[in-house]
Every structure is written in C-alpha cells, then in structure tokens.
XYZ file of N, CA and C in Angstrom:
657
model
N 39.748 -33.472 121.848
C 40.468 -32.337 121.296
C 40.961 -32.611 119.880
N 41.628 -33.735 119.743
C 42.201 -34.080 118.448
C 41.494 -35.296 117.895
N 40.929 -35.169 116.733
C 40.270 -36.323 116.141
C 41.325 -37.219 115.531
N 41.435 -38.430 116.040
C 42.403 -39.402 115.540
C 41.619 -40.598 115.054
N 41.723 -40.894 113.788
C 40.981 -41.997 113.213
C 41.945 -43.006 112.623
N 41.405 -43.971 111.924
C 42.218 -44.990 111.283
C 42.995 -44.395 110.139
N 43.788 -45.232 109.463
C 44.626 -44.734 108.381
C 43.799 -44.105 107.277
N 42.534 -44.503 107.117
C 41.719 -43.974 106.031
C 40.960 -42.716 106.408
N 40.742 -42.457 107.704
C 40.014 -41.271 108.133
C 40.747 -40.685 109.322
N 41.388 -39.540 109.096
C 42.170 -38.937 110.156
C 41.802 -37.466 110.258
N 42.774 -36.593 110.426
C 42.464 -35.177 110.500
C 41.921 -34.697 109.168
N 41.042 -33.725 109.212
C 40.217 -33.385 108.064
C 40.950 -32.600 106.989
N 40.699 -32.952 105.735
C 41.003 -32.114 104.585
C 39.685 -31.869 103.877
N 39.276 -30.614 103.757
C 38.053 -30.279 103.048
C 38.425 -29.713 101.693
N 37.990 -30.324 100.582
C 38.314 -29.790 99.264
C 37.877 -28.343 99.145
N 38.667 -27.492 98.449
C 38.336 -26.071 98.372
C 36.922 -25.808 97.894
N 36.407 -26.602 96.974
C 35.089 -26.317 96.434
C 33.973 -26.581 97.424
N 34.276 -27.297 98.543
C 33.239 -27.594 99.531
C 33.375 -26.730 100.770
N 34.355 -25.855 100.835
C 34.530 -25.037 102.019
C 33.432 -23.983 102.103
N 33.129 -23.602 103.335
C 32.093 -22.615 103.562
C 32.629 -21.226 103.249
N 31.729 -20.250 103.034
C 32.181 -18.880 102.820
C 32.969 -18.383 104.017
N 33.845 -17.405 103.775
C 34.702 -16.893 104.837
C 33.917 -16.182 105.915
N 32.669 -15.788 105.644
C 31.892 -15.076 106.638
C 30.472 -15.609 106.632
N 30.013 -16.066 107.768
C 28.646 -16.537 107.884
C 27.738 -15.348 108.156
N 26.421 -15.508 108.001
C 25.511 -14.409 108.299
C 25.657 -13.955 109.741
N 25.362 -12.673 109.976
C 25.443 -12.138 111.328
C 24.562 -12.952 112.254
N 25.089 -13.250 113.435
C 24.365 -14.056 114.406
C 24.124 -13.214 115.642
N 22.849 -13.087 116.073
C 22.540 -12.274 117.240
C 22.812 -13.074 118.498
N 23.622 -12.503 119.385
C 23.979 -13.153 120.639
C 23.574 -12.208 121.757
N 22.450 -12.511 122.429
C 21.952 -11.594 123.427
C 21.625 -10.261 122.770
N 22.167 -9.181 123.305
C 21.934 -7.859 122.743
C 23.027 -7.443 121.779
N 23.967 -8.308 121.563
C 25.108 -7.972 120.720
C 25.002 -8.756 119.425
N 25.165 -8.077 118.288
C 25.197 -8.760 117.005
C 26.641 -8.906 116.578
N 27.097 -10.127 116.432
C 28.472 -10.405 116.043
C 28.466 -11.363 114.875
N 29.452 -11.232 114.014
C 29.568 -12.117 112.872
C 30.445 -13.311 113.203
N 29.989 -14.465 112.816
C 30.804 -15.671 112.888
C 31.657 -15.700 111.632
N 32.957 -15.715 111.806
C 33.863 -15.630 110.670
C 34.778 -16.842 110.620
N 35.170 -17.177 109.414
C 36.128 -18.254 109.205
C 37.522 -17.723 109.502
N 38.243 -18.377 110.397
C 39.563 -17.904 110.806
C 40.577 -18.061 109.682
N 41.574 -17.185 109.691
C 42.714 -17.273 108.790
C 43.985 -17.336 109.622
N 45.100 -17.530 108.956
C 46.377 -17.601 109.673
C 46.672 -16.317 110.430
N 46.100 -15.194 109.990
C 46.321 -13.924 110.680
C 45.690 -13.915 112.070
N 44.752 -14.805 112.314
C 44.073 -14.870 113.614
C 44.787 -15.775 114.608
N 45.895 -16.369 114.212
C 46.505 -17.425 115.017
C 46.814 -16.982 116.447
N 47.520 -15.888 116.609
C 47.945 -15.469 117.947
C 46.746 -15.191 118.840
N 45.739 -14.522 118.295
C 44.558 -14.199 119.088
C 43.790 -15.464 119.470
N 43.649 -16.400 118.525
C 42.947 -17.655 118.809
C 43.675 -18.455 119.885
N 44.998 -18.561 119.771
C 45.746 -19.327 120.771
C 45.630 -18.684 122.144
N 45.678 -17.362 122.205
C 45.522 -16.688 123.484
C 44.179 -16.978 124.130
N 43.132 -16.979 123.312
C 41.800 -17.300 123.816
C 41.742 -18.718 124.364
N 42.271 -19.681 123.622
C 42.145 -21.081 124.026
C 43.020 -21.420 125.221
N 44.224 -20.872 125.280
C 45.082 -21.118 126.444
C 44.387 -20.629 127.714
N 43.757 -19.453 127.638
C 43.044 -18.929 128.804
C 41.774 -19.718 129.089
N 41.039 -20.079 128.043
C 39.754 -20.758 128.221
C 39.907 -22.125 128.869
N 41.010 -22.824 128.570
C 41.183 -24.201 129.035
C 42.166 -24.317 130.195
N 42.434 -23.214 130.884
C 43.450 -23.238 131.937
C 43.062 -24.124 133.115
N 41.766 -24.403 133.282
C 41.321 -25.304 134.352
C 40.620 -26.538 133.794
N 40.742 -26.785 132.508
C 40.081 -27.930 131.884
C 40.757 -29.231 132.305
N 39.989 -30.260 132.659
C 40.607 -31.508 133.121
C 41.568 -32.136 132.121
N 41.215 -32.144 130.829
C 42.099 -32.768 129.841
C 43.389 -31.983 129.698
N 43.269 -30.674 129.500
C 44.479 -29.871 129.284
C 45.396 -29.907 130.493
N 44.827 -29.922 131.701
C 45.689 -29.936 132.874
C 46.235 -31.324 133.160
N 45.605 -32.365 132.645
C 46.225 -33.694 132.678
C 47.395 -33.742 131.706
N 47.209 -33.180 130.522
C 48.282 -33.204 129.529
C 49.450 -32.329 129.944
N 49.146 -31.158 130.517
C 50.178 -30.167 130.855
C 49.922 -29.663 132.277
N 50.313 -30.442 133.290
C 49.907 -30.140 134.664
C 50.658 -28.996 135.339
N 51.870 -28.692 134.923
C 52.675 -27.696 135.641
C 52.237 -26.280 135.275
N 51.951 -25.467 136.288
C 51.539 -24.089 136.026
C 52.601 -23.309 135.260
N 53.864 -23.608 135.524
C 54.940 -22.833 134.906
C 55.059 -23.086 133.408
N 54.690 -24.273 132.969
C 54.844 -24.610 131.549
C 53.515 -24.722 130.810
N 52.394 -24.695 131.545
C 51.102 -24.837 130.870
C 50.916 -23.842 129.730
N 51.139 -22.525 129.924
C 50.867 -21.598 128.822
C 51.648 -21.930 127.554
N 52.907 -22.292 127.706
C 53.737 -22.574 126.525
C 53.323 -23.880 125.854
N 53.114 -24.923 126.651
C 52.769 -26.219 126.062
C 51.352 -26.208 125.487
N 50.434 -25.554 126.183
C 49.069 -25.476 125.654
C 49.035 -24.684 124.356
N 49.837 -23.617 124.272
C 49.894 -22.846 123.027
C 50.435 -23.693 121.886
N 51.443 -24.516 122.166
C 51.976 -25.403 121.126
C 50.928 -26.428 120.701
N 50.196 -26.964 121.661
C 49.156 -27.954 121.382
C 48.043 -27.348 120.535
N 47.514 -26.211 120.977
C 46.446 -25.569 120.214
C 46.957 -25.038 118.877
N 48.229 -24.659 118.839
C 48.803 -24.216 117.572
C 48.800 -25.314 116.535
N 49.085 -26.539 116.955
C 49.047 -27.672 116.038
C 47.637 -27.875 115.504
N 46.639 -27.805 116.400
C 45.255 -27.981 115.972
C 44.820 -26.855 115.045
N 45.212 -25.632 115.385
C 44.831 -24.482 114.558
C 45.450 -24.568 113.178
N 46.739 -24.843 113.105
C 47.431 -24.845 111.813
C 46.819 -25.855 110.858
N 46.481 -27.028 111.359
C 45.875 -28.034 110.496
C 44.471 -27.642 110.075
N 43.681 -27.206 111.024
C 42.277 -26.946 110.722
C 42.064 -25.636 109.985
N 42.924 -24.647 110.209
C 42.739 -23.397 109.461
C 42.999 -23.640 107.983
N 43.933 -24.516 107.661
C 44.163 -24.876 106.261
C 42.976 -25.645 105.686
N 42.290 -26.399 106.534
C 41.115 -27.146 106.098
C 39.877 -26.264 105.983
N 39.953 -25.054 106.548
C 38.784 -24.182 106.544
C 37.735 -24.584 107.549
N 38.156 -25.053 108.731
C 37.192 -25.526 109.735
C 37.434 -24.912 111.112
N 37.924 -23.664 111.138
C 38.058 -22.915 112.389
C 37.195 -21.664 112.261
N 36.260 -21.503 113.194
C 35.383 -20.337 113.179
C 35.531 -19.565 114.481
N 35.389 -18.238 114.381
C 35.504 -17.394 115.567
C 34.345 -16.407 115.610
N 34.167 -15.830 116.775
C 33.185 -14.772 116.974
C 33.792 -13.783 117.963
N 33.386 -12.512 117.870
C 33.907 -11.513 118.787
C 35.390 -11.286 118.636
N 35.848 -11.202 117.383
C 37.272 -10.969 117.096
C 38.162 -11.998 117.790
N 37.745 -13.247 117.743
C 38.539 -14.316 118.337
C 38.278 -14.549 119.804
N 37.277 -13.866 120.368
C 36.966 -14.064 121.779
C 36.383 -15.423 122.085
N 35.804 -16.062 121.072
C 35.310 -17.433 121.193
C 35.677 -18.165 119.915
N 36.036 -19.444 120.051
C 36.618 -20.206 118.942
C 36.001 -21.597 118.893
N 35.681 -22.050 117.687
C 35.270 -23.441 117.462
C 36.158 -24.040 116.387
N 36.731 -25.195 116.678
C 37.524 -25.941 115.702
C 36.820 -27.267 115.436
N 36.464 -27.466 114.199
C 35.772 -28.685 113.790
C 36.635 -29.489 112.833
N 36.337 -30.780 112.732
C 36.823 -31.636 111.653
C 35.609 -32.135 110.898
N 35.666 -32.054 109.583
C 34.593 -32.582 108.767
C 34.747 -34.074 108.539
N 33.909 -34.647 107.680
C 33.912 -36.101 107.501
C 35.098 -36.640 106.729
N 35.842 -35.778 106.024
C 37.030 -36.238 105.317
C 38.249 -35.911 106.166
N 39.292 -36.681 106.024
C 40.431 -36.513 106.920
C 41.725 -36.919 106.254
N 42.832 -36.440 106.817
C 44.163 -36.828 106.357
C 45.099 -36.835 107.553
N 46.297 -37.303 107.340
C 47.276 -37.370 108.423
C 47.676 -35.985 108.910
N 47.927 -35.883 110.207
C 48.581 -34.693 110.732
C 50.014 -34.668 110.215
N 50.589 -33.468 110.026
C 51.966 -33.411 109.547
C 52.924 -34.046 110.538
N 53.967 -34.708 110.069
C 54.935 -35.320 110.987
C 55.619 -34.265 111.840
N 55.888 -34.622 113.085
C 56.590 -33.700 113.972
C 55.743 -32.555 114.462
N 54.397 -32.691 114.369
C 53.527 -31.578 114.717
C 53.633 -31.186 116.187
N 54.005 -32.118 117.056
C 54.110 -31.824 118.486
C 55.545 -31.911 118.982
N 56.487 -31.683 118.108
C 57.893 -31.760 118.500
C 58.272 -30.703 119.525
N 57.464 -29.638 119.644
C 57.751 -28.607 120.639
C 57.438 -29.068 122.061
N 56.765 -30.197 122.195
C 56.425 -30.705 123.524
C 57.469 -31.706 123.988
N 57.700 -31.797 125.301
C 58.613 -32.823 125.817
C 58.013 -34.210 125.638
N 58.863 -35.215 125.731
C 58.434 -36.587 125.449
C 57.301 -37.038 126.361
N 57.335 -36.670 127.643
C 56.282 -37.136 128.545
C 54.934 -36.522 128.193
N 54.933 -35.259 127.777
C 53.678 -34.623 127.373
C 53.155 -35.232 126.079
N 54.040 -35.505 125.134
C 53.613 -36.153 123.888
C 53.006 -37.520 124.176
N 53.591 -38.239 125.120
C 53.059 -39.558 125.469
C 51.652 -39.444 126.047
N 51.408 -38.438 126.870
C 50.063 -38.253 127.428
C 49.065 -37.883 126.337
N 49.476 -37.012 125.412
C 48.602 -36.647 124.294
C 48.266 -37.880 123.461
N 49.281 -38.667 123.135
C 49.060 -39.858 122.304
C 48.134 -40.860 123.000
N 48.330 -41.050 124.309
C 47.499 -42.006 125.043
C 46.045 -41.537 125.098
N 45.850 -40.245 125.319
C 44.483 -39.713 125.355
C 43.816 -39.864 123.992
N 44.529 -39.485 122.934
C 43.958 -39.592 121.591
C 43.609 -41.033 121.238
N 44.471 -41.965 121.625
C 44.213 -43.372 121.317
C 42.955 -43.865 122.023
N 42.769 -43.454 123.280
C 41.582 -43.881 124.023
C 40.313 -43.333 123.392
N 40.344 -42.058 122.991
C 39.161 -41.451 122.382
C 38.894 -42.056 121.007
N 39.945 -42.291 120.242
C 39.805 -42.870 118.899
C 38.980 -44.147 118.915
N 39.215 -44.990 119.899
C 38.524 -46.276 119.961
C 37.030 -46.124 120.212
N 36.608 -44.945 120.700
C 35.198 -44.733 121.029
C 34.446 -43.959 119.956
N 35.125 -43.533 118.895
C 34.466 -42.736 117.860
C 33.684 -43.626 116.900
N 32.613 -43.087 116.318
C 31.820 -43.885 115.371
C 32.619 -44.243 114.122
N 32.189 -45.288 113.447
C 32.817 -45.690 112.191
C 32.273 -44.898 111.008
N 31.012 -44.479 111.075
C 30.414 -43.755 109.953
C 30.897 -42.305 109.932
N 30.793 -41.615 108.787
C 31.241 -40.221 108.694
C 30.459 -39.316 109.656
N 31.126 -38.293 110.153
C 30.488 -37.346 111.063
C 31.301 -36.064 111.103
N 30.690 -35.007 111.621
C 31.404 -33.778 111.955
C 31.833 -33.868 113.418
N 33.094 -33.514 113.678
C 33.679 -33.666 115.011
C 34.038 -32.294 115.563
N 33.477 -31.951 116.717
C 33.810 -30.707 117.402
C 35.004 -30.965 118.298
N 36.184 -30.551 117.845
C 37.401 -30.809 118.589
C 37.663 -29.816 119.696
N 37.336 -28.531 119.451
C 37.629 -27.478 120.423
C 36.510 -26.449 120.371
N 36.008 -26.069 121.528
C 35.063 -24.957 121.652
C 35.416 -24.216 122.924
N 35.887 -22.982 122.794
C 36.334 -22.251 123.969
C 36.105 -20.761 123.842
N 35.822 -20.127 124.973
C 35.602 -18.684 125.040
C 36.558 -18.090 126.058
N 37.179 -16.988 125.710
C 38.078 -16.318 126.649
C 37.303 -15.938 127.907
N 37.898 -16.114 129.091
C 37.192 -15.775 130.332
C 36.647 -14.353 130.356
N 37.305 -13.421 129.685
C 36.827 -12.040 129.669
C 35.496 -11.889 128.948
N 35.116 -12.876 128.150
C 33.905 -12.760 127.328
C 32.845 -13.794 127.678
N 33.015 -14.513 128.761
C 32.007 -15.495 129.141
C 30.694 -14.791 129.502
N 29.607 -15.482 129.242
C 28.295 -14.918 129.501
C 27.664 -14.261 128.299
N 28.398 -14.112 127.209
C 27.852 -13.503 125.991
C 27.161 -14.523 125.091
N 27.257 -15.797 125.435
C 26.650 -16.886 124.663
C 27.284 -17.051 123.282
N 28.519 -16.616 123.150
C 29.222 -16.774 121.879
C 29.493 -18.245 121.587
N 29.871 -18.994 122.623
C 30.130 -20.410 122.412
C 28.893 -21.138 121.915
N 27.740 -20.807 122.464
C 26.499 -21.433 122.020
C 26.192 -21.076 120.568
N 26.492 -19.832 120.185
C 26.259 -19.427 118.799
C 27.160 -20.200 117.847
N 28.430 -20.363 118.220
C 29.346 -21.137 117.380
C 28.920 -22.598 117.304
N 28.475 -23.154 118.427
C 28.015 -24.540 118.425
C 26.816 -24.702 117.498
N 25.840 -23.800 117.604
C 24.651 -23.893 116.759
C 25.010 -23.769 115.286
N 25.958 -22.892 114.972
C 26.384 -22.722 113.583
C 27.011 -24.006 113.047
N 27.851 -24.650 113.855
C 28.461 -25.904 113.428
C 27.450 -27.028 113.285
N 26.465 -27.050 114.167
C 25.440 -28.087 114.074
C 24.591 -27.914 112.822
N 24.354 -26.676 112.420
C 23.647 -26.453 111.153
C 24.459 -26.987 109.980
N 25.758 -26.826 110.072
C 26.633 -27.314 108.995
C 26.563 -28.846 108.905
N 26.616 -29.503 110.051
C 26.495 -30.962 110.052
C 25.134 -31.393 109.515
N 24.082 -30.681 109.927
C 22.743 -31.025 109.452
C 22.628 -30.836 107.946
N 23.242 -29.775 107.424
C 23.218 -29.550 105.978
C 23.848 -30.718 105.227
N 24.864 -31.330 105.842
C 25.535 -32.474 105.222
C 24.828 -33.796 105.517
N 23.783 -33.744 106.342
C 23.084 -34.967 106.704
C 23.897 -35.890 107.585
N 24.776 -35.300 108.429
C 25.689 -36.095 109.245
C 25.489 -35.812 110.727
N 25.871 -36.774 111.535
C 25.885 -36.587 112.980
C 27.022 -35.648 113.375
N 26.896 -35.065 114.565
C 27.975 -34.289 115.177
C 28.439 -35.041 116.419
N 29.752 -35.071 116.638
C 30.341 -35.849 117.725
C 31.339 -34.973 118.474
N 31.434 -35.150 119.774
C 32.424 -34.464 120.596
C 32.758 -35.351 121.772
N 33.794 -34.957 122.515
C 34.041 -35.606 123.798
C 34.350 -34.542 124.826
N 34.008 -34.823 126.070
C 34.293 -33.906 127.156
C 34.669 -34.705 128.393
N 35.538 -34.156 129.195
C 35.871 -34.765 130.484
C 35.370 -33.900 131.630
N 34.617 -32.855 131.289
C 34.050 -31.967 132.303
C 32.594 -32.365 132.530
N 32.267 -32.938 133.682
C 30.893 -33.416 133.890
C 29.853 -32.316 133.753
N 30.231 -31.073 134.048
C 29.292 -29.971 133.904
C 28.892 -29.702 132.470
N 29.727 -30.141 131.525
C 29.410 -29.912 130.115
C 28.386 -30.898 129.567
N 28.216 -32.024 130.238
C 27.343 -33.066 129.689
C 25.924 -32.541 129.511
N 25.383 -31.877 130.527
C 24.019 -31.354 130.418
C 23.949 -30.187 129.445
N 25.004 -29.397 129.362
C 25.032 -28.301 128.387
C 24.883 -28.852 126.978
N 25.633 -29.896 126.677
C 25.561 -30.466 125.334
C 24.267 -31.254 125.123
N 23.732 -31.847 126.176
C 22.424 -32.503 126.042
C 21.362 -31.488 125.611
N 21.448 -30.283 126.163
C 20.481 -29.245 125.803
C 20.578 -28.865 124.333
N 21.742 -29.131 123.720
C 21.935 -28.839 122.295
C 21.608 -30.040 121.415
N 21.104 -31.116 122.012
C 20.688 -32.267 121.226
C 21.633 -33.447 121.247
N 22.741 -33.346 121.983
C 23.688 -34.458 122.090
C 23.214 -35.457 123.144
N 23.623 -36.696 122.980
C 23.431 -37.721 123.999
C 24.753 -38.462 124.190
N 24.939 -39.007 125.381
C 26.161 -39.762 125.660
C 26.137 -41.058 124.858
N 27.156 -41.245 124.030
C 27.276 -42.465 123.229
C 28.193 -43.484 123.891
N 29.242 -42.988 124.554
C 30.201 -43.873 125.221
C 30.762 -43.151 126.435
N 31.096 -43.899 127.447
C 31.891 -43.400 128.568
C 33.162 -44.224 128.614
N 34.277 -43.559 128.856
C 35.541 -44.275 128.875
C 36.478 -43.648 129.884
N 37.546 -44.349 130.145
C 38.598 -43.850 131.016
C 39.856 -43.662 130.196
N 40.444 -42.478 130.308
C 41.707 -42.179 129.640
C 42.689 -41.742 130.717
N 43.544 -42.666 131.165
C 44.404 -42.361 132.305
C 43.525 -42.071 133.509
N 43.731 -40.920 134.175
C 42.910 -40.593 135.336
C 41.583 -39.943 134.971
N 41.331 -39.737 133.689
C 40.180 -38.965 133.246
C 38.970 -39.848 132.953
N 37.814 -39.375 133.341
C 36.552 -39.941 132.875
C 36.098 -39.093 131.690
N 35.806 -39.727 130.583
C 35.503 -39.012 129.343
C 34.151 -39.472 128.815
N 33.341 -38.506 128.405
C 32.060 -38.792 127.775
C 32.164 -38.457 126.292
N 31.933 -39.444 125.447
C 31.812 -39.210 124.010
C 30.330 -39.009 123.726
N 29.997 -37.875 123.117
C 28.603 -37.513 122.895
C 28.333 -37.343 121.403
N 27.136 -37.689 120.990
C 26.767 -37.598 119.577
C 25.396 -36.952 119.442
N 25.266 -36.155 118.407
C 23.969 -35.580 118.020
C 23.602 -36.198 116.686
N 22.508 -36.944 116.617
C 22.192 -37.664 115.384
C 21.994 -36.733 114.200
N 22.191 -37.279 113.017
C 21.941 -36.515 111.801
C 20.487 -36.076 111.765
N 20.268 -34.859 111.292
C 18.898 -34.339 111.225
C 18.091 -35.094 110.175
C-alpha cells in the first residue's frame, strides 16, 4: 500500500515538468468508453469512498483496522494520507468518475509529511509501520514504478476499469524503461497480476499476513 524506501528513496515527488497530462486518451472498457483522468484534490472524498468500500474485505486493510465499527474511519484516514501525498505528486488516476482508482509512486521519492497518520490510534499506527517495514525490505534497489493502490468500488466491479488503469500505468512504466512493482496479500490476485506480466519476486510474512511482492520487468 505504502511505498517505504530508504532515506534516499521514499514516497514519490515527480517534478512538474515530468508529470503526465491531466487527461489520458479515452480508454475503451468493454462497451463503455471512459476517460482515465489525473485526480485532483477535488476528487478526494469520492476517491476515499471508493477505496474504503473496495478494500473492506482486503486482508491487509482488515489486519491494520480489524474492528467493523472503526474500519470506515481509520481506512479513510489511511487512504487520505496516501491520496494527499500522491495527488500532489500527480500519480493518482481514476476512471468512471472515481469509481476505480490507481495510486502509483514513480522512481523519485521523498519523505511523507510528519504526523501523516496522527488520526490513527497508536496500535493501528504500529501495525501500519510494521507492515511497511516488512514490505520495504523486499523491494528492489533499482528505480521502479510502484503500484500502491488499485481499487474499484463494488458497485462498478465487472466493468474492467481496474484492468484499464493497470494497463495505463504499465505503459507509463514502459515509457520510462522501468519495472513495475506491487505487493498483494490476496492469493487470488497473484494470477490476475501474472496475466498482466508480473511474476512473484519475493514472498514474505508480515505479522499474520502472507505477502507476495510481484514485479513486471522493464519493457
């Protein structure tokens, strides 16, 4: 979810001159033509609503925030931190008016702002930190594009919007001549990502979670 690297490579900052246009070419998804657009701060509430719903049964999110009563609030704070950083970097894309969302980190990175997760209780912050530390140790040393979040609102599943966003991001990585990297703790996702050209690079344990770090080589 969160790309955590060493002091020299952390969360992404993309220089303004290298950012992609605010609107990508129209992408045909099944019988529906939808535009993949670069998210802005105005999309925040809609994006968070999509991701909170999309990840309500995700193994990582429910490990981090297990209580049903507090999951919506804590997950919104968590995704809000990721959105705020990446929207400023120009690396959040949506389709279907925010019905599906992809958050990427490019090869350049900077520190997350201090206190970014202060809205979470100490035990939840500790779980987030432990998960990030475990994943960090399994990430490649060379530059890459990192897919931190890819989610579709349950109301829009089956439209293949997530696949369209994934393909768009992979083209971006290929244009830069870089690998694409992600991690998943959902075993059902492993074959989905293999079909997109990823292979398992590492398997690790993060607390009770089994996690697959997957990489798609540079084109």
